[in-house]
Coordinates of C-alpha atoms in Angstrom, one line a residue:
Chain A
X1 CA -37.0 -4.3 20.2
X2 CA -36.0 -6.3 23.4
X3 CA -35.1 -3.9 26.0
X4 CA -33.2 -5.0 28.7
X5 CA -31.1 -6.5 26.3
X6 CA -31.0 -3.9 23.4
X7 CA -31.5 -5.2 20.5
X8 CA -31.5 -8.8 18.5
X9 CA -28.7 -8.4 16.0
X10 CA -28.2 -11.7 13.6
X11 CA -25.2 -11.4 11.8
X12 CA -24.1 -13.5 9.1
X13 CA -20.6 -14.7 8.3
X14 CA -18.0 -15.8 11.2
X15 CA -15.1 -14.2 9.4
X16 CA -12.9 -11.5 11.5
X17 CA -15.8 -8.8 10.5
X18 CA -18.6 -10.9 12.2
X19 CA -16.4 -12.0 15.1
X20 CA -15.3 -8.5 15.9
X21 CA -19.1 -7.4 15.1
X22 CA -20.2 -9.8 17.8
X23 CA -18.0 -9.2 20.4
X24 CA -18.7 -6.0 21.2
X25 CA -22.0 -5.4 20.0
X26 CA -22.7 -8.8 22.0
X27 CA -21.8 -7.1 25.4
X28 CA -25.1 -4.8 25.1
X29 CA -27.0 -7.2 22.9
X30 CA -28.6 -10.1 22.0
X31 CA -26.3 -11.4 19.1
X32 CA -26.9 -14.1 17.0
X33 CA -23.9 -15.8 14.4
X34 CA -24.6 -17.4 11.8
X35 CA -21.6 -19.4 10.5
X36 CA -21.7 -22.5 8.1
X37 CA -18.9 -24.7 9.7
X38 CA -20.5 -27.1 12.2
X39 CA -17.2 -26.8 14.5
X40 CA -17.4 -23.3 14.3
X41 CA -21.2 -23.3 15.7
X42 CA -20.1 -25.5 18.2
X43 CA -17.3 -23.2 20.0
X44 CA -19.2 -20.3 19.5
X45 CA -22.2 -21.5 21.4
X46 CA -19.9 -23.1 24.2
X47 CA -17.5 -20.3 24.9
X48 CA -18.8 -17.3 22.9
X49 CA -16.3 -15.0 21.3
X50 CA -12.7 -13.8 22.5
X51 CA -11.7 -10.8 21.5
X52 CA -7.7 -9.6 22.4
X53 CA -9.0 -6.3 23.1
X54 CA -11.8 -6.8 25.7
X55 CA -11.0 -8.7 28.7
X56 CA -13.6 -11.2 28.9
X57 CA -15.3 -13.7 26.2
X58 CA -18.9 -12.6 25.2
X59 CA -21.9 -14.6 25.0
X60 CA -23.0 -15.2 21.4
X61 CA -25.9 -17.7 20.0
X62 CA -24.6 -19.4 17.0
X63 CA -26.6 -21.1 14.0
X64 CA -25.3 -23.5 11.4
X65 CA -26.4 -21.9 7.6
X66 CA -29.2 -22.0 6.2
X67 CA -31.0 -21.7 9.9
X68 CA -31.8 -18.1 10.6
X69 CA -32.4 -17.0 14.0
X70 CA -35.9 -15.6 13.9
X71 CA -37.4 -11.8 15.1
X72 CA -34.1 -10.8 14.3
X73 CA -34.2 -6.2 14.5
X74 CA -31.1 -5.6 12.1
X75 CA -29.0 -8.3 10.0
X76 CA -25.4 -7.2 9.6
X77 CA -23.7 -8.9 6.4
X78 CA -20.8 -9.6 7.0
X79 CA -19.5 -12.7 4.2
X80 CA -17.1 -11.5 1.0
X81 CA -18.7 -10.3 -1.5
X82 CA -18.7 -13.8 -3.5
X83 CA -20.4 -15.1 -1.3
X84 CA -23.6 -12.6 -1.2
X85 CA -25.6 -14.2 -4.1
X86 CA -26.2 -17.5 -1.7
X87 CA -26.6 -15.6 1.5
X88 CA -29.4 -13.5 -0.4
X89 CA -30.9 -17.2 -1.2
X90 CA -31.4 -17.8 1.9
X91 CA -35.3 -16.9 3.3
X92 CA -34.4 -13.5 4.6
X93 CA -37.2 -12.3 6.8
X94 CA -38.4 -8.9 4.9
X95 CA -39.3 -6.4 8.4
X96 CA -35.3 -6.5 9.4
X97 CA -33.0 -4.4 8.6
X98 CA -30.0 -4.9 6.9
X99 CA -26.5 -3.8 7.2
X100 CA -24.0 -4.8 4.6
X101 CA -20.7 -4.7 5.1
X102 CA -18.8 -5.6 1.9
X103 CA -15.9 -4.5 0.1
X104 CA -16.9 -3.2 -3.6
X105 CA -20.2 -2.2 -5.1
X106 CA -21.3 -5.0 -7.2
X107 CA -23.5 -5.9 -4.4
X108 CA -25.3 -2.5 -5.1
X109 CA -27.2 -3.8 -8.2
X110 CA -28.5 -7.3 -6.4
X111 CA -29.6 -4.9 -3.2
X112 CA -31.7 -2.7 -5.5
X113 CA -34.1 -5.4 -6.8
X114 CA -34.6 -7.1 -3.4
X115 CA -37.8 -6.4 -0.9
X116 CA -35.4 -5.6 1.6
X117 CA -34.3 -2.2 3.8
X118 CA -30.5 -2.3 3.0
X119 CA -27.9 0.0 4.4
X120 CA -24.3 -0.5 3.6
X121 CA -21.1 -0.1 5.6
X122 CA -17.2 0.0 5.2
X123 CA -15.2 -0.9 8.3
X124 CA -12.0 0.7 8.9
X125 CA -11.4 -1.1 11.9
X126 CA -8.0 -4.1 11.2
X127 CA -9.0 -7.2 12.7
X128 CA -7.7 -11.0 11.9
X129 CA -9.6 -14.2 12.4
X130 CA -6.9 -16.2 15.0
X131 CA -9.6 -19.2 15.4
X132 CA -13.1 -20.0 15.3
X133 CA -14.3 -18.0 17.7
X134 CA -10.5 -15.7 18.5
X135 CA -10.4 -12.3 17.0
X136 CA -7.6 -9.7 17.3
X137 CA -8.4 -6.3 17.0
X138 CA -5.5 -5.3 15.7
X139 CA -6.3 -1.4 14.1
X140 CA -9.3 0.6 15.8
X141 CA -11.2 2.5 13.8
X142 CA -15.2 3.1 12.6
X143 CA -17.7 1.9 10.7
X144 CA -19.1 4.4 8.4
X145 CA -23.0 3.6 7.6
X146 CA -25.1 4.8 4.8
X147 CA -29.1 4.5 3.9
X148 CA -29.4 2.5 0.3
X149 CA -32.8 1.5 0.1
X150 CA -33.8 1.8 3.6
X151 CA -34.3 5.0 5.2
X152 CA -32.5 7.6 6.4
X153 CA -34.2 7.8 9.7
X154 CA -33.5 4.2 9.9
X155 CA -30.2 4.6 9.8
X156 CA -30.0 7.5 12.6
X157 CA -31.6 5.2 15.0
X158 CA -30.3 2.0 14.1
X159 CA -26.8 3.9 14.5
X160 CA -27.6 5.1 18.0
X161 CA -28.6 1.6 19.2
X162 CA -25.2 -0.2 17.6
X163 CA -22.9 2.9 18.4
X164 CA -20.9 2.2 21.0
X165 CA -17.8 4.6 21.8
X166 CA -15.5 1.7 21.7
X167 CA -17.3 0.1 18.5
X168 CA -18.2 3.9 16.7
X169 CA -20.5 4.0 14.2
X170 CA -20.3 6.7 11.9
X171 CA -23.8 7.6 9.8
X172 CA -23.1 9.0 6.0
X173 CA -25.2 10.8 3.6
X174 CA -24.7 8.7 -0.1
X175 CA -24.1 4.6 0.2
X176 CA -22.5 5.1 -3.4
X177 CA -20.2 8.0 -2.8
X178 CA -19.3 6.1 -0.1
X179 CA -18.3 3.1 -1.7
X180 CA -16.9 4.5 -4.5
X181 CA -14.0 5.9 -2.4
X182 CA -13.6 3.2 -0.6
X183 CA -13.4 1.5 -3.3
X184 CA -10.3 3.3 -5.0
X185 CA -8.3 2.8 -1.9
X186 CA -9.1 -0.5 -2.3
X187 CA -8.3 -0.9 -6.0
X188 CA -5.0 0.7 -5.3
X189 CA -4.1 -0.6 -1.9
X190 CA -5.2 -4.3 -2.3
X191 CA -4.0 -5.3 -5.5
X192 CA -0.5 -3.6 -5.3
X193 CA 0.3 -5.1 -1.8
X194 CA -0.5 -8.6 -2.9
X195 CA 1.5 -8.4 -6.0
X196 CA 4.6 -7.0 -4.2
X197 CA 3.8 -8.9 -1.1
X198 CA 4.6 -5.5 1.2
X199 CA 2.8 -4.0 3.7
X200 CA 0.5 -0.9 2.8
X201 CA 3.0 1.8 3.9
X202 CA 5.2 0.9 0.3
X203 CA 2.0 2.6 -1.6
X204 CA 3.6 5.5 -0.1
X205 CA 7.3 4.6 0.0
X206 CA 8.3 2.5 -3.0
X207 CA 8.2 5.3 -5.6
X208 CA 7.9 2.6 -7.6
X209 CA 4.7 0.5 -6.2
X210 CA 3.6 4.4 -6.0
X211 CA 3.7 4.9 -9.8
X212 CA 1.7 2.2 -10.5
X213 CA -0.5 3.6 -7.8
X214 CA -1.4 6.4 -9.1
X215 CA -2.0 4.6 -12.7
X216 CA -4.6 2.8 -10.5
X217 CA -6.3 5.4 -8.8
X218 CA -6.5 7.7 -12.1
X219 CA -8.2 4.6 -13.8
X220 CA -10.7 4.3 -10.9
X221 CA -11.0 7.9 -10.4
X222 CA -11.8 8.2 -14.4
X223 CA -14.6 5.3 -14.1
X224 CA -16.8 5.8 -11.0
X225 CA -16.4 9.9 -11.4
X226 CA -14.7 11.0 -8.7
X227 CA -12.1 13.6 -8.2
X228 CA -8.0 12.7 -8.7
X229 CA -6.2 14.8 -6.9
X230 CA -8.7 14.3 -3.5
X231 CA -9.0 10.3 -4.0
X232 CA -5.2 10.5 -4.9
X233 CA -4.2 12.6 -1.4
X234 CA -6.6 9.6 0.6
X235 CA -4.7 6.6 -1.1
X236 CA -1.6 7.9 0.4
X237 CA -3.0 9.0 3.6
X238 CA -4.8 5.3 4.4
X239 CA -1.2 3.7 3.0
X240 CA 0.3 5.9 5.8
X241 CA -2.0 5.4 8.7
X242 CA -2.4 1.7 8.2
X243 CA 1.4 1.2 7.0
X244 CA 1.8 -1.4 9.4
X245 CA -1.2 -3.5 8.3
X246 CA -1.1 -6.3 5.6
X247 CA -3.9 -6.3 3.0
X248 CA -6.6 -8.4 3.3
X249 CA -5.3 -8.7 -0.6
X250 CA -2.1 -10.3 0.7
X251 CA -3.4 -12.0 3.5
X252 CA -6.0 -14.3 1.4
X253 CA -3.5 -15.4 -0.8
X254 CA -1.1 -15.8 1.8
X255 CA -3.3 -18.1 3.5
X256 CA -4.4 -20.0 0.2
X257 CA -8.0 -18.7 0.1
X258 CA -9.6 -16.7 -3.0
X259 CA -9.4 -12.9 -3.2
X260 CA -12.2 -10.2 -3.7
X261 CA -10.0 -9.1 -6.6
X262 CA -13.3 -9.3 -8.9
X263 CA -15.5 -7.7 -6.6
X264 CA -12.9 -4.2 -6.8
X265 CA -10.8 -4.4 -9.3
X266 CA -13.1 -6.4 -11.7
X267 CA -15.9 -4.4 -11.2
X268 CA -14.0 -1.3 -12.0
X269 CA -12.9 -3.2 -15.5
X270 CA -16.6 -3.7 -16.3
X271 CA -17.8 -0.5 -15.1
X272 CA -15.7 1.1 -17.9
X273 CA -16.7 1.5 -21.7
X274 CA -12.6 1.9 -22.0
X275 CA -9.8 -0.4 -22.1
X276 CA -8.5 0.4 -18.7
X277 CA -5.0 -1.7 -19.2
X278 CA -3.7 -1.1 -15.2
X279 CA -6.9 -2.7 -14.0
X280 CA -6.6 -5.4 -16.4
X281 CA -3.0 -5.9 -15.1
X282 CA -3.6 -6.4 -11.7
X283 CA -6.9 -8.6 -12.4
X284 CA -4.8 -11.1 -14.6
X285 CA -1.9 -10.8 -12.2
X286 CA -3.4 -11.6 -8.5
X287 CA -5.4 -14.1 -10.8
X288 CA -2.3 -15.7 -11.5
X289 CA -1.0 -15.6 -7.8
X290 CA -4.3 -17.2 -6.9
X291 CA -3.7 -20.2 -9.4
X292 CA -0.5 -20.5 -8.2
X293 CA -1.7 -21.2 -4.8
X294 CA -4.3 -23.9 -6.0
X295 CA -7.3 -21.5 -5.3
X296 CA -10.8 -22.4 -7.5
X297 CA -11.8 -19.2 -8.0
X298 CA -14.7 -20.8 -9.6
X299 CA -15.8 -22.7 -6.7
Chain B
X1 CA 46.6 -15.4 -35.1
X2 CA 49.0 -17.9 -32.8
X3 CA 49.0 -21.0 -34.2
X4 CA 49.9 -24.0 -31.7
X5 CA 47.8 -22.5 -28.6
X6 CA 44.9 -21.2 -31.0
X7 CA 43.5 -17.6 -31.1
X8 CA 44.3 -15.1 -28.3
X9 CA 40.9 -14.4 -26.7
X10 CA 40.2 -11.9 -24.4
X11 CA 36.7 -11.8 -22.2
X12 CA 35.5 -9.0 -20.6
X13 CA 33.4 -9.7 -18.0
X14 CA 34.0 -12.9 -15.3
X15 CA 29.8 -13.1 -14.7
X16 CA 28.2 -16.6 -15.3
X17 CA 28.7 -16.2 -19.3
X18 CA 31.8 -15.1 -19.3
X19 CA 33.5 -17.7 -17.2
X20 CA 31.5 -20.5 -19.1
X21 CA 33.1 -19.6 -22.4
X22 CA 36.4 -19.2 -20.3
X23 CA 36.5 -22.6 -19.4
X24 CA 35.3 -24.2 -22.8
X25 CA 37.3 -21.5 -25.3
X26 CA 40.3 -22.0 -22.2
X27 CA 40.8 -25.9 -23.5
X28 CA 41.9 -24.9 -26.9
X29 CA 43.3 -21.0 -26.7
X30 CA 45.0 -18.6 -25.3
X31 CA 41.9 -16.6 -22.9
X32 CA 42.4 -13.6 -20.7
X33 CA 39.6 -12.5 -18.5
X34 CA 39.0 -9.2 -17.5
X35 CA 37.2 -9.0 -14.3
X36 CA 36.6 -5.9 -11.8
X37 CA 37.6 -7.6 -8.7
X38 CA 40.6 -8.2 -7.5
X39 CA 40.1 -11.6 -5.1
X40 CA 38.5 -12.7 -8.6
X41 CA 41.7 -11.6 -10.7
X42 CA 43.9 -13.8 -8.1
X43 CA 41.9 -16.9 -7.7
X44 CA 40.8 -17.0 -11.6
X45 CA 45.2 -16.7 -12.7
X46 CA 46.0 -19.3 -9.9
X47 CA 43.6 -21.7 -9.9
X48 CA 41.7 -21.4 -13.6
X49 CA 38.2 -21.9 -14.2
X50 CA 36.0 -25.1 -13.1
X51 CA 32.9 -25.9 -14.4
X52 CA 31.1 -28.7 -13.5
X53 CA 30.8 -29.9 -17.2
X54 CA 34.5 -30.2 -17.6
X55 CA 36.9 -33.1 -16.4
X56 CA 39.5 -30.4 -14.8
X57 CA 40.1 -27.1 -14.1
X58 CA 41.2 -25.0 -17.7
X59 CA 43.9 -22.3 -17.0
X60 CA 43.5 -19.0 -18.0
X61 CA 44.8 -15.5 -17.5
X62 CA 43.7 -13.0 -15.4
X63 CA 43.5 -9.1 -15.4
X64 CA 42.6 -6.5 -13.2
X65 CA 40.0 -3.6 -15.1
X66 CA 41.3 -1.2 -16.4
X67 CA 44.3 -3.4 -17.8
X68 CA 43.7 -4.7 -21.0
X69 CA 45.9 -7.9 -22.8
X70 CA 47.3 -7.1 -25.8
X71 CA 47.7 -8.8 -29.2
X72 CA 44.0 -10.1 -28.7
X73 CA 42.3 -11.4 -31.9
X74 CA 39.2 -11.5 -30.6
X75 CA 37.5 -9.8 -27.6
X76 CA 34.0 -11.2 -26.1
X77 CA 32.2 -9.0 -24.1
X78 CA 30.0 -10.5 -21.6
X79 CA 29.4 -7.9 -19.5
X80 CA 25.4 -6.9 -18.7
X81 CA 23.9 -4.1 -20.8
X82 CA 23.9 -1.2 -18.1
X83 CA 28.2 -2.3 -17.8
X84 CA 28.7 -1.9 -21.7
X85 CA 29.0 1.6 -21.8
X86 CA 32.1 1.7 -19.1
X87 CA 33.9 -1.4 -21.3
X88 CA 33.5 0.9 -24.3
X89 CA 35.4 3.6 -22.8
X90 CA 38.2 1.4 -22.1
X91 CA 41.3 1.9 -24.4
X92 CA 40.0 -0.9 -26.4
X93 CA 42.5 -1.8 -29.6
X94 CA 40.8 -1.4 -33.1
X95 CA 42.0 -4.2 -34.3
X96 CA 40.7 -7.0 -32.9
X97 CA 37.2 -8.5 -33.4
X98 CA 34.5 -7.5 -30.8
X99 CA 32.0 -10.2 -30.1
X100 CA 29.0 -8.5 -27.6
X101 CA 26.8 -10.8 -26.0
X102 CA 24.1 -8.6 -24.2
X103 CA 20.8 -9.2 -23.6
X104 CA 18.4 -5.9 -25.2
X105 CA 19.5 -4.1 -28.6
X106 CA 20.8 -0.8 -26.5
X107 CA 24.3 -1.1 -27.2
X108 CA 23.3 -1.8 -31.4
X109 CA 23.5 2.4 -31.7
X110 CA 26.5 2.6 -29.4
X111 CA 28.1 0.1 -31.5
X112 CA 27.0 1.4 -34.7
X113 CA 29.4 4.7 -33.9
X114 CA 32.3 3.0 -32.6
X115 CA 35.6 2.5 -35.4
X116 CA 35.2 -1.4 -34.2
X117 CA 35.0 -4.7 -35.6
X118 CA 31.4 -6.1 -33.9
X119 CA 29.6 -8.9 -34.0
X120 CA 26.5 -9.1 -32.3
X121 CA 25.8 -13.1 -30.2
X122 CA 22.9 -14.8 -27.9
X123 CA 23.7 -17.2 -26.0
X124 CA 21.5 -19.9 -25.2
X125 CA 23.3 -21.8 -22.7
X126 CA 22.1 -22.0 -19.2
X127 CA 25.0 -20.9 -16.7
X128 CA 25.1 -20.4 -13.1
X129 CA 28.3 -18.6 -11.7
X130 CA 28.8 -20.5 -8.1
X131 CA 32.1 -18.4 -7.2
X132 CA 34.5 -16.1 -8.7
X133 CA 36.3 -19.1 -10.5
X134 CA 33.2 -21.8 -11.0
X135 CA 30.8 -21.9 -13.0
X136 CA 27.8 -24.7 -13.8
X137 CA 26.9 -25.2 -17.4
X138 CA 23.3 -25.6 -16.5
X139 CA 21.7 -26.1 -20.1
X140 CA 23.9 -27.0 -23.1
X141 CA 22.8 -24.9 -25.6
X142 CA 24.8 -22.7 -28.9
X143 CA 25.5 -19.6 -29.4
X144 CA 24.5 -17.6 -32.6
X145 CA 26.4 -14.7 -33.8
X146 CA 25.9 -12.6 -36.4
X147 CA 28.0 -9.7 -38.1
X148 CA 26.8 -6.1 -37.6
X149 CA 29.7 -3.5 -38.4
X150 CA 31.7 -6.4 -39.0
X151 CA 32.3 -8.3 -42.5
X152 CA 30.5 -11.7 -43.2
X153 CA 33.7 -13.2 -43.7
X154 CA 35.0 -12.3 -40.5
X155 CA 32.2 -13.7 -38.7
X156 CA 32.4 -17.1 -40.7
X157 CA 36.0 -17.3 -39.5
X158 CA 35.9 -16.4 -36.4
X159 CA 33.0 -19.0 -35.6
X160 CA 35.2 -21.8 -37.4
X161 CA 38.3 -20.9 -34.9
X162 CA 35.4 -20.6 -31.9
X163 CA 33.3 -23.7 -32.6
X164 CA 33.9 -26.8 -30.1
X165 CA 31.4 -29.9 -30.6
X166 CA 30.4 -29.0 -27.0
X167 CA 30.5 -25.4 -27.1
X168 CA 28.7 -24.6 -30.8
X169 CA 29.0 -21.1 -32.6
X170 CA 26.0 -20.6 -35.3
X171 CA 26.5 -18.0 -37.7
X172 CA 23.1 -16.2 -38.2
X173 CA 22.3 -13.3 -41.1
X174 CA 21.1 -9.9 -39.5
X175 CA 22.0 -9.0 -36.2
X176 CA 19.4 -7.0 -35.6
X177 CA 16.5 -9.9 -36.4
X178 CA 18.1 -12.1 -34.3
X179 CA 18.0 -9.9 -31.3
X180 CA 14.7 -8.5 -31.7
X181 CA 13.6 -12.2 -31.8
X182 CA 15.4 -12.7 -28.5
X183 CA 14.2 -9.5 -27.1
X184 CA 10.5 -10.7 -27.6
X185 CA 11.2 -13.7 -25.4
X186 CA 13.1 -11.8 -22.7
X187 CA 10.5 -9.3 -22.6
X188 CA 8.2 -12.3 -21.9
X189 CA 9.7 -14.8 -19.9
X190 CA 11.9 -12.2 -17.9
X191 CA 9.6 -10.0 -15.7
X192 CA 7.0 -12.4 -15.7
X193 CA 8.9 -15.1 -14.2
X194 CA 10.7 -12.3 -11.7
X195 CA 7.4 -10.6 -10.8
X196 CA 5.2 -14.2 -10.1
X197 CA 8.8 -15.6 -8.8
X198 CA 8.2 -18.6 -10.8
X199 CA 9.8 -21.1 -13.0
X200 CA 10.0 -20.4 -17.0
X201 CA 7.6 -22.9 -17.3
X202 CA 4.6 -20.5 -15.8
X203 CA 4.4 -18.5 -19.0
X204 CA 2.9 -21.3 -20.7
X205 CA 1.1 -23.3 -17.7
X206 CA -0.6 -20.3 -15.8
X207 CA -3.5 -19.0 -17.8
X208 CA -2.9 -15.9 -16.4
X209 CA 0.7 -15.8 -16.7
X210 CA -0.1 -17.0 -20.3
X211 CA -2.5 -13.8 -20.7
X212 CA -0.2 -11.2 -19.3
X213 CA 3.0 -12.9 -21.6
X214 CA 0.6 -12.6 -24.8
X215 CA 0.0 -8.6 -23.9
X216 CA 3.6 -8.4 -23.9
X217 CA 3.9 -10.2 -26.8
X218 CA 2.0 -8.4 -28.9
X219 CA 3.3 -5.1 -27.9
X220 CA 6.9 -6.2 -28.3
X221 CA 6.1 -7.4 -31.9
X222 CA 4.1 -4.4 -33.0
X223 CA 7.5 -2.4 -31.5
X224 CA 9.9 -4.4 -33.3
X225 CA 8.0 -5.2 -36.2
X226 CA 7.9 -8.8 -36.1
X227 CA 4.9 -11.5 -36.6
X228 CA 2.7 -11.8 -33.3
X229 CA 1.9 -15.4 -34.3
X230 CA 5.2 -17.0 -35.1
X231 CA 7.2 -15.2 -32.1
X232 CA 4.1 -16.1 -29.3
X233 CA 4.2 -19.5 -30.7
X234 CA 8.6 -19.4 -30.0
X235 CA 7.8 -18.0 -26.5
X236 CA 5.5 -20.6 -25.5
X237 CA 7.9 -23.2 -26.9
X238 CA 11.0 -21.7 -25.2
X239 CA 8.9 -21.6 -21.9
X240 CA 8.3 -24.9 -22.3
X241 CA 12.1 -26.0 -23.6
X242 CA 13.4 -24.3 -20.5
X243 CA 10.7 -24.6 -18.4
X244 CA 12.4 -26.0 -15.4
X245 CA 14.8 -22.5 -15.7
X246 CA 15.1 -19.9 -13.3
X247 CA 15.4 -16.5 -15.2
X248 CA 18.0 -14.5 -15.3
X249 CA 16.1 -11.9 -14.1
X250 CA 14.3 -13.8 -11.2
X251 CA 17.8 -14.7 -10.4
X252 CA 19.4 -11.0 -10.4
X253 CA 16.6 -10.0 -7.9
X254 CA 16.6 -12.9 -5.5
X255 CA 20.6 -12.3 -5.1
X256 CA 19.7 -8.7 -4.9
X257 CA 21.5 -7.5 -7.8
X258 CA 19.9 -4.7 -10.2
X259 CA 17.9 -6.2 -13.2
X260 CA 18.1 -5.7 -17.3
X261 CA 14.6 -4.2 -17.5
X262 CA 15.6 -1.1 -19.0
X263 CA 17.4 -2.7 -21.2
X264 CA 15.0 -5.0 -22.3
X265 CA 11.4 -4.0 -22.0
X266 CA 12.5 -0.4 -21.4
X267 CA 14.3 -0.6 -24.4
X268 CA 11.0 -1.7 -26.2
X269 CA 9.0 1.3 -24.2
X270 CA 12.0 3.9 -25.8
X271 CA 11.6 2.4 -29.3
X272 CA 7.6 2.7 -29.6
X273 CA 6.1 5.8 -30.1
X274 CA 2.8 4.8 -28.7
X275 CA 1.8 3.7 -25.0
X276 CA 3.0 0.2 -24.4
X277 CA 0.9 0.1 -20.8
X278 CA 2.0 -3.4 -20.5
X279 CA 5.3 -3.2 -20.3
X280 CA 5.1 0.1 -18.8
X281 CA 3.6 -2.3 -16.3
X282 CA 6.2 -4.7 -16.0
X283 CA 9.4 -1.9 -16.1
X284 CA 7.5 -0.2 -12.8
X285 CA 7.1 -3.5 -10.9
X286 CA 10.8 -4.7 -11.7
X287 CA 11.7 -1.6 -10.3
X288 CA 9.6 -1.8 -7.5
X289 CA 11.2 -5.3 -6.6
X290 CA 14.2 -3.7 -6.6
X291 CA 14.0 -1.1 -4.8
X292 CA 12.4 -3.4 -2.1
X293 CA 15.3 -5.0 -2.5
X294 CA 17.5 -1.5 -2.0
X295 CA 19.2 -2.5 -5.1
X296 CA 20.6 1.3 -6.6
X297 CA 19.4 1.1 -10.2
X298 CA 21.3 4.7 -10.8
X299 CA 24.7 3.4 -9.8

């Protein structure tokens, strides 16, 4: 690891993750972006990232995909989740470590069968994408880690060099337990938000939006084993605290680009031997939204 | 019956239907309205009906619920489903000839008990109310009636004294058919074009409009007992036909007023005695809609 400058982070992906990723982890360390928009590199490397809540623009190196900064100490993966299978094409040096921060689990199955140490994160912190290289913080919260096939001991240290008590990072026993419930907010949250086109506090407040919550959640609940009544009680809590927030659901198709409506609620579907007709619903319905908006969601 | 001026027809209800077969039934008889407002009651009995279809405006009469006209040969009620049970409790005479034109079958077992003449219609007109007195005849269309505790006879009469080359009556066997055909469609086209807030035409041009309509589809025909390949094949068409169409239901939310979704796929939900999760589905997300709306479905 390089010292004085803590460590070499490479993160991949220039979406409102990475950007908040490198902002503040580039105050203590070397960070390295890798993005895949020319332009993108280009005001990255000239005026580094600005983040509304820190007061001055961090330094960031920036790469143009498929370039890979090299002696890279931990890789944090930070693309949507349909967009994994070509990141994992690319010639990812095996002695780094690697930090994936996706929404659903269907990235669980590709991790196993790779020669790689792989831990995997949820962020709870809100943040929106304002430009290239512009990120508001706009909910603070953690990022919960977990070993998956890298070690557990890895994960301790690797958390005490990233953790930063503006930027927490939060180490968990159980990537898949992990996951899972983040996962049934998701399928609840996401989905319902987009289709109603209301902010995540009506999960709680439209008894109605709530119904068809709780349809939701029982389905997911029922499929990856978990229990109701305790994945039920976090739904609402999460709807609450982050009332204010839009979706990331809503925001995609608000701003024309595909959803990661496979990735949670499509994975739930085909996790199930049973018909599991909410799931299907919402799949078939934000689907539709998405065509309606022009999106390729085959691209 | 009074010769010279035609029949005496009184309309209950001064919505978008109501004054549309005002204005055209106005040319040729004797028509009463019966509308809940009062600055409707005034401007209807001073300055007629005007719809855009029509050369000039057609006088008719006016009255204030709960006053009834007398001497009426035959009543059309146009009111919406969820009003139907308030017009019923009016001092209604028994006998005239009761011509309901509600979307749903509800009202078929409140009728059924009631010592009245009825005849049960669907109207396939397109009509926009634009003010308390005008109305645009949007999509020419017919209306077909059929008798249900009424005679045969009657019915064939009473279309002969109705029928105008530009404002058809088509007498139709089984009342109950008829409706349940149209029920399929509105349990289609309806919350589907209200949910997605798009044109009747989506049904049949978004696949995944197209999906969710066939689910629909095929729960409503199992429910009614009609043939899941000749009723998706009449939904598609009519999607198509009217495809440039907003729904009625679309409509009713966008102006903020409550929906028929109990009374159409509700009505389906009562009348199965399996789970229908697709139009459970629907029914929650209507409501939703309108609650976001703060539109009081109990009123």
């Amino acid at each position: 690891m390089n010292g004085g400058w803590g460590m070499r982070i490479g993160i991949i992906g220039g979406g409102a993750v990475g950007l908040l990723a490198g902002a503040y982890l580039g105050r203590k360390h070397d960070v390295h972006i890798v993005v895949r928009n020319m332009e993108q590199r280009t005001i990255l490397d000239r005026e580094g990232v600005l983040c509304d809540q820190l007061s001055s623009p961090v330094a960031v190196k920036a790469h143009l995909k498929p370039h890979l900064p090299t002696d890279v100490d931990v890789w944090l993966i930070s693309v949507k989740q349909y967009d994994l299978e070509e990141v994992l094409s690319l010639p990812l040096p095996k002695n780094g470590k690697y930090l994936f921060l996706q929404n659903g689990m269907g990235h669980l199955s590709l991790l196993q069968s790779l020669p790689l140490d792989s831990f995997a994160a949820v962020v709870e912190h809100g943040a929106l994408k304002v430009s290239f290289n512009e990120v508001e913080h706009t909910g603070r919260g953690r990022i919960r880690a977990a070993p998956f096939t890298g070690l557990s001991a890895d994960m301790e240290e690797l958390a005490e060099a990233l953790h930063q008590p503006d930027f927490p990072i939060l180490v968990q026993d159980g990537a898949v337990k992990m996951l899972s419930e983040k996962m049934v907010i998701n399928a609840v949250i996401n989905p319902l938000t987009a289709l109603f086109k209301q902010k995540n506090r009506a999960v709680k407040e439209n008894p109605y939006i709530r119904s068809l919550g709780y349809r939701l959640c029982e389905e997911a609940c029922r499929t990856l084993g978990l229990d109701l009544p305790t994945q039920w009680d976090r739904v609402l809590t999460i709807a609450e605290q982050t009332g204010g927030n839009q979706s990331s659901m809503w925001k995609d198709l608000q701003e024309g680009r595909r959803t990661e409506i496979d990735a949670i609620s499509g994975f739930i579907l085909e996790q199930s031997s049973e018909d599991l007709p909410w799931h299907e619903f919402v799949v078939e319905a934000v689907h539709a939204m998405e065509f309606e908006k022009g999106v390729n969601i085959d691209e």
